[in-house]
C-alpha positions as a printed Julia matrix, in Angstrom:
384×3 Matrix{Float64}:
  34.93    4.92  -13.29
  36.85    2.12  -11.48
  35.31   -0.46   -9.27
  34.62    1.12   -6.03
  34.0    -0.33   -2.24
  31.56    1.41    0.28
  29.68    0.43    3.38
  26.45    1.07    1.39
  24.92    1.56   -2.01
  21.68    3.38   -2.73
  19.92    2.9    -5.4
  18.0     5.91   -6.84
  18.72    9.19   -6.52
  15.19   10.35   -6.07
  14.14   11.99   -2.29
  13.82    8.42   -0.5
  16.91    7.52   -1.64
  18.69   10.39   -0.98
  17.79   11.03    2.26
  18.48    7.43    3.27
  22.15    8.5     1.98
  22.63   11.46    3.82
  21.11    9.48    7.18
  24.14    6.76    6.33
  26.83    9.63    5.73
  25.25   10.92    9.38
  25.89    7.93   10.79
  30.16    7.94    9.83
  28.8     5.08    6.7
  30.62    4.96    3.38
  28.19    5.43    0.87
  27.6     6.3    -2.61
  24.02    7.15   -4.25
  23.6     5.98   -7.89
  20.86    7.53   -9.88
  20.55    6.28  -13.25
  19.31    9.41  -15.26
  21.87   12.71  -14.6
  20.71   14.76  -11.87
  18.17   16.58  -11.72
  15.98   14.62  -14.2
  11.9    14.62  -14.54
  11.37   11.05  -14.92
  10.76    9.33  -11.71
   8.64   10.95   -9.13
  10.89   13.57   -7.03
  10.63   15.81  -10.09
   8.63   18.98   -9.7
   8.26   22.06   -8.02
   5.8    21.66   -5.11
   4.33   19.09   -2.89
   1.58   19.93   -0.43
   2.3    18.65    3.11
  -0.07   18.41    6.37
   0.31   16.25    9.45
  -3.18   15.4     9.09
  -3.21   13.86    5.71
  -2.75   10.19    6.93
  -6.03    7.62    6.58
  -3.9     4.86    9.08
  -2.88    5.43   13.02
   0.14    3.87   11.75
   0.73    6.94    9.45
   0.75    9.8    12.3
   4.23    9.1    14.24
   5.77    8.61   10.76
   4.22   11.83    8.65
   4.95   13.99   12.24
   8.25   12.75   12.48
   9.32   13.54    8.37
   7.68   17.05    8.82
  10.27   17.66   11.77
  13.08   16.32   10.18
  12.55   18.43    7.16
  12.39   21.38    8.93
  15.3    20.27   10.38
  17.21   19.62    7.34
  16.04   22.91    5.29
  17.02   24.97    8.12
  20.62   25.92    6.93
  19.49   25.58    3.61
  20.26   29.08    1.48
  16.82   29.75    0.51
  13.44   29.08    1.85
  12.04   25.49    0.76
   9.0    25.07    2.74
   6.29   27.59    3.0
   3.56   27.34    6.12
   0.09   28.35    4.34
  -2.95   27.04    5.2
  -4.58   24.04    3.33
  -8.42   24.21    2.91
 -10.23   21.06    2.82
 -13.84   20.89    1.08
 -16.32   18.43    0.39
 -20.18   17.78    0.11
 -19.86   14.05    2.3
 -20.41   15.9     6.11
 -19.34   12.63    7.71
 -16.0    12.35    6.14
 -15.49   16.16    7.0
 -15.97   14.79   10.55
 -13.76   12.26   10.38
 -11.38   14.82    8.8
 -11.39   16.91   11.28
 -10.89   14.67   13.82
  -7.85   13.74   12.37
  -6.38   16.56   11.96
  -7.16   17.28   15.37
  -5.53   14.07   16.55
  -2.52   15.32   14.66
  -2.33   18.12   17.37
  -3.5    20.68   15.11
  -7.34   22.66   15.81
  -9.17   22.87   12.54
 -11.11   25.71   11.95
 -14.58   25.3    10.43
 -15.61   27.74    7.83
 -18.39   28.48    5.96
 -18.33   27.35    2.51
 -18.97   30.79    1.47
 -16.32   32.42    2.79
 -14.51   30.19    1.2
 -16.39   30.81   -2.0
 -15.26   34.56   -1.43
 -11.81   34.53   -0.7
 -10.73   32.33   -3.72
 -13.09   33.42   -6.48
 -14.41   29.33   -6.32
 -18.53   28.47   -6.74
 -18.49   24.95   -4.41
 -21.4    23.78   -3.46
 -23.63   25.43   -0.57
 -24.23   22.24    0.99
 -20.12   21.88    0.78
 -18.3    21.87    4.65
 -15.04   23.13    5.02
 -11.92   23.37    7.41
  -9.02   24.52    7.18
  -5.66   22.62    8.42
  -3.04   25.54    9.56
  -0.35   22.86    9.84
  -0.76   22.92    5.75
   2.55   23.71    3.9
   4.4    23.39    0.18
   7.71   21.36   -0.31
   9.5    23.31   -2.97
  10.2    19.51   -3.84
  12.96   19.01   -6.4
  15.14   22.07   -4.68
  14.17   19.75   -1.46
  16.07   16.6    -3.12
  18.91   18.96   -4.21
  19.55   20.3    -0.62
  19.4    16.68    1.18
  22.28   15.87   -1.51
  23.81   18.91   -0.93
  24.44   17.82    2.57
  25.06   13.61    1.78
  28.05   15.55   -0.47
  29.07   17.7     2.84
  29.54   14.44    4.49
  31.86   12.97    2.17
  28.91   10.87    0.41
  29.31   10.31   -3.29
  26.81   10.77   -5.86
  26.86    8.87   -9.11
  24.72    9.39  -12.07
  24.19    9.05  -15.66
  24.73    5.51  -14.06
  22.23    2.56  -14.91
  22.04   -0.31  -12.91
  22.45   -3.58  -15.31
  22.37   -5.97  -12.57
  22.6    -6.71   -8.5
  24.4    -9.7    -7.17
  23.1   -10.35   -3.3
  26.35  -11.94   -1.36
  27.9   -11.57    2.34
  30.16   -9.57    2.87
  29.58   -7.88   -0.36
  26.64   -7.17   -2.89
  27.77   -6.29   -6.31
  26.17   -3.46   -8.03
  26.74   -3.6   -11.96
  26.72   -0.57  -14.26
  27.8    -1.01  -18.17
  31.34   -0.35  -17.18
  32.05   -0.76  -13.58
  31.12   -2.67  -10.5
  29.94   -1.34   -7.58
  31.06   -3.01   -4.14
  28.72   -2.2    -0.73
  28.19   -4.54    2.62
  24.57   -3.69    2.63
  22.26   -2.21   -0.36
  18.95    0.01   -0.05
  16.79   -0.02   -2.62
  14.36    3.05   -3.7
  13.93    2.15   -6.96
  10.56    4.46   -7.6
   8.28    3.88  -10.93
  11.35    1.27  -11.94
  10.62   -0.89   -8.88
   9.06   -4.22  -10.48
  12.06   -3.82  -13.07
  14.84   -3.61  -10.24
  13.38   -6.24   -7.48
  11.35   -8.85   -9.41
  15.37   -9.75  -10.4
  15.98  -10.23   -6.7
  12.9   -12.76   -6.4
  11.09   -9.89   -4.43
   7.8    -9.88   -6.26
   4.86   -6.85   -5.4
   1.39   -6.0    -6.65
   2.97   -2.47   -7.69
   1.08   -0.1   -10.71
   2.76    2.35  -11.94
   0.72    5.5   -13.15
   1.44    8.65  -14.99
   0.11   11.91  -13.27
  -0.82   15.12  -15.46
   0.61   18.11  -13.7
  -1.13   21.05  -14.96
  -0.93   24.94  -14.44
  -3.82   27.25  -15.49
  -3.98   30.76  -15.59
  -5.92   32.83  -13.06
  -8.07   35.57  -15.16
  -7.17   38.42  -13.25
  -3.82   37.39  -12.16
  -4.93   37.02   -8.46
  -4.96   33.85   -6.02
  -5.02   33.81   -2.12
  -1.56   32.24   -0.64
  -2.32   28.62    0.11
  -4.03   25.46   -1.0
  -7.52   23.76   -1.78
  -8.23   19.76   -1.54
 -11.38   18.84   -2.5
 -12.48   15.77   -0.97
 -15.96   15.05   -2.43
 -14.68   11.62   -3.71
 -11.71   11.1    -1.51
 -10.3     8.22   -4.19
 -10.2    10.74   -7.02
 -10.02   14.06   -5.02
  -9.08   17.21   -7.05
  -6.44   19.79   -5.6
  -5.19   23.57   -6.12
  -1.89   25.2    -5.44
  -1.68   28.98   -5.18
   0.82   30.64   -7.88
   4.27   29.82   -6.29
   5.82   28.45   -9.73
   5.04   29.81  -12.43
   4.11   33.9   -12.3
   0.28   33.84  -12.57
  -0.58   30.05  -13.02
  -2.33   28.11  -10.81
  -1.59   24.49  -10.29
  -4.48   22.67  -10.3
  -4.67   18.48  -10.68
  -6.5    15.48   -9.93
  -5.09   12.48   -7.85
  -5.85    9.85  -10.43
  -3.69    8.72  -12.93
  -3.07    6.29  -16.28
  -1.51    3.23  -15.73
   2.08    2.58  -17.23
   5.3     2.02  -17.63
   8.1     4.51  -17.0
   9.17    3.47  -20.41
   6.14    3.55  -22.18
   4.74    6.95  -20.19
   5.13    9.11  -22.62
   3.07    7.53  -24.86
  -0.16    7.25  -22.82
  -3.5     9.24  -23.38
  -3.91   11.84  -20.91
  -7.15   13.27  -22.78
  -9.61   11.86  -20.44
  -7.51   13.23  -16.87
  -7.33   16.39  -18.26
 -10.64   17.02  -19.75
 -12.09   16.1   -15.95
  -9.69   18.77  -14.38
 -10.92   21.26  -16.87
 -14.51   20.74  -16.44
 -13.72   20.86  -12.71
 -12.46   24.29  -13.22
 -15.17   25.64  -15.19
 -17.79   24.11  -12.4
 -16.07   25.17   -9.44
 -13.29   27.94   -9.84
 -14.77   30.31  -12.46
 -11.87   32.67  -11.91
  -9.43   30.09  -13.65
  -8.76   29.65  -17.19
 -10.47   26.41  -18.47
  -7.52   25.13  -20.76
  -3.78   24.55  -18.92
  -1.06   26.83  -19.9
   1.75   24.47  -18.69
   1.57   20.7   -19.01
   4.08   18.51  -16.99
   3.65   14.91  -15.54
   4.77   12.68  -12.84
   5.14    9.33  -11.92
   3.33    7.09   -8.68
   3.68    3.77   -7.98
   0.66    2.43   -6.14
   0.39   -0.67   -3.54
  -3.15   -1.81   -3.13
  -3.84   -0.53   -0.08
  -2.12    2.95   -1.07
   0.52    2.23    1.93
   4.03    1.67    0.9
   6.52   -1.19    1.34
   9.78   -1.12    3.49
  11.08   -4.31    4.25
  14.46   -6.5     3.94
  15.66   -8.95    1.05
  13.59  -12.4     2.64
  17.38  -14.0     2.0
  19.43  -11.3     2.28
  19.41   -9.11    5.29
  21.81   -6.55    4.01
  19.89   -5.61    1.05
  16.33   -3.26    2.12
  14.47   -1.59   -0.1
  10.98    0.79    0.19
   8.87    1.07   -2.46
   4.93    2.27   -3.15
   4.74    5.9    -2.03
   1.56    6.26   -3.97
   1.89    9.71   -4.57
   2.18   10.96   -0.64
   5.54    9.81    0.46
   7.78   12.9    -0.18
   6.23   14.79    3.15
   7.42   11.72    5.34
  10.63   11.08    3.26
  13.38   12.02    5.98
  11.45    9.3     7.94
  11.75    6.53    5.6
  15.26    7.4     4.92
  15.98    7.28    8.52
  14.23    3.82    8.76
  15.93    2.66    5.59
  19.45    3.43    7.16
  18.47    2.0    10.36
  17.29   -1.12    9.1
  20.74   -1.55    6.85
  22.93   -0.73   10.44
  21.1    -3.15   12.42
  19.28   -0.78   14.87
  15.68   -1.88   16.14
  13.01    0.46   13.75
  12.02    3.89   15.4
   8.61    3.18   13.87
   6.57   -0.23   13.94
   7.31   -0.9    10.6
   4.7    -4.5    10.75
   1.68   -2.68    8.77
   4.41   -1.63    5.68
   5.79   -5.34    5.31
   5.57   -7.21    1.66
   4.14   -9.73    3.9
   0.75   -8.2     3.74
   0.6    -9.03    0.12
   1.65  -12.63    0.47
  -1.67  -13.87   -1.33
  -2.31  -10.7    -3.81
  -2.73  -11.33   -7.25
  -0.05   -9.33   -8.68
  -2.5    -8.48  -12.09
  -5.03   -7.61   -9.22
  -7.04   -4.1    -9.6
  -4.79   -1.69   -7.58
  -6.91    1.11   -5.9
  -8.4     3.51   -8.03
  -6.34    3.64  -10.95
């Protein structure tokens, strides 16, 4: 490949990064998407078949405009798309703390959605599970699954439409701020742009710590696990147990893989993404099994299928989206701690605003790297 010239380069090819591209290509911008892995890959953290998605799964205020404004512009952007990618079933929430099931509710209420209270029970006897009597439930009909990595493949699809160019199999050696140009440097060719974005994923200490752009980021390894269902049944939709909200387990009904369940537990191992696949993931999945045999008796107790994926975790769970503090042309967003593909047409529509100079759609003050101007970068980080 020859040295090239575009408005804008993006950095990783995962879903932030490519739906900041196709916002750019939207917006009549030059731009080329460089992923350094070939496409589609399972290393980073776009990989995967499903996501769950709910505009009521937000903690912050700050969270609602942005998580109700990514579920509409996914619809959106999946609506020409030649197969279905996002399927409406209801999520059901449990857990045995009544005051967060309150505060649950009230959120998801707030989101514009009525949650239904059900009996624990009835819950018990729809999906073959054994929680608790003294359990609560709701259920959040705004609940859906992201058929995620066909997701990234469609937003591409369309960047490509637009006359956007994808490069991969294309590692980044080094980035060279300047105005008018930044340099983006592969093993063989340079990379020209007027303004850079950044969504570097699991590799983002490794790709801004360069720039002098320093974060309390972890990076953890996720077990993604399928089980098989004994007689071959499950209810459409999914379960999130909340009894610890920090380490809360979570079911998805067999969309995937003919018979299995997914079935995993939001807590990871801490890593690198080069050292990943050498970590012991004994202890995460030993927890999910004994969760199984407690609480969904109708589920085989060893997985069938054993994938993984890849968070990177702020310590306050929010992510980052800021500019370069020298270079204004360079932005970059980072930190999704496992919940940012719901809301990622949103960040890629910030991400290409910020690069074009247009005032933010969202206040972006709560996501700033200034909020970790003191951290401690070897700081504990959340639960993991």
């Amino acid at each position: 490949m020859e040295n090239e010239e575009y408005d804008v380069a993006v950095v990783g090819g995962g879903v932030m990064g490519s739906c900041a591209a196709y916002c750019l290509a939207q917006a009549g911008k030059s731009t080329v998407l460089i992923e350094q892995f070939p496409i589609p890959h399972s290393r980073g953290s776009s990989c995967g078949q499903s996501r769950i998605t709910s505009l009521g799964d937000y903690s912050s205020p700050f969270m609602k405009p942005i998580i109700n404004h990514g579920y509409k512009q996914w619809l959106k952007i999946l609506a020409t798309a030649a197969e279905n990618l996002f399927r409406v079933c209801p999520m059901v929430i449990v857990s045995q703390d009544h005051d967060f099931m309150k505060e649950k509710a009230k959120i998801v209420k707030d989101a514009g959605v009525d949650p239904v209270w059900i009996p624990v029970d009835k819950v018990n006897e729809k999906y073959k599970t054994s929680f608790p009597k003294e359990s609560s439930a709701i259920i959040d009909t705004s609940g859906g699954i992201l058929f995620a990595q066909k997701c990234v493949q469609e937003v591409q699809r369309l960047f490509k439409n637009l006359g956007g160019v994808i490069i991969d199999a294309w590692p980044v050696t080094s980035i060279e701020p300047g105005d008018p140009w930044v340099q983006v440097k592969g093993r063989r060719s340079v990379i020209r742009a007027k303004s850079l974005v950044l969504c570097p994923g699991p590799w983002a200490t490794e790709v801004l710590t360069p720039l002098g752009i320093d974060l309390p980021l972890k990076t953890v390894r996720l077990g993604v696990y399928y089980w098989k269902v004994k007689d071959s049944s499950f209810p459409r939709g999914t379960i999130c147990d909340m009894s610890d909200p920090q380490n809360f387990f979570y079911a998805v009904s067999p969309i995937e893989y003919p018979g299995l369940i997914k079935i995993g537990l939001h807590e990871g191992v801490e890593t690198t993404p080069s050292t990943r696949d050498k970590v012991d993931m004994s202890d995460i999945k030993m927890k999910i099994s004994q969760y199984i045999q407690q609480h969904m008796p109708n589920i085989e107790s060893e997985p069938a299928i054993e994938e993984s994926c890849m968070y990177t975790v702020t310590p306050d769970e929010d992510f980052v989206i800021d500019y370069h503090p020298e270079h204004k042309n360079i932005v970059y967003a980072v930190g999704f701690s496992g919940r940012g593909f719901k809301y990622a047409p949103a960040v890629g529509e910030m991400l290409a605003g910020m690069v074009q100079g247009h005032d933010p759609i969202h206040d972006l003050t709560p996501f700033s790297a200034a909020r970790f101007a003191n951290s401690n970068r070897n700081s504990p980080v959340s639960k993991y």
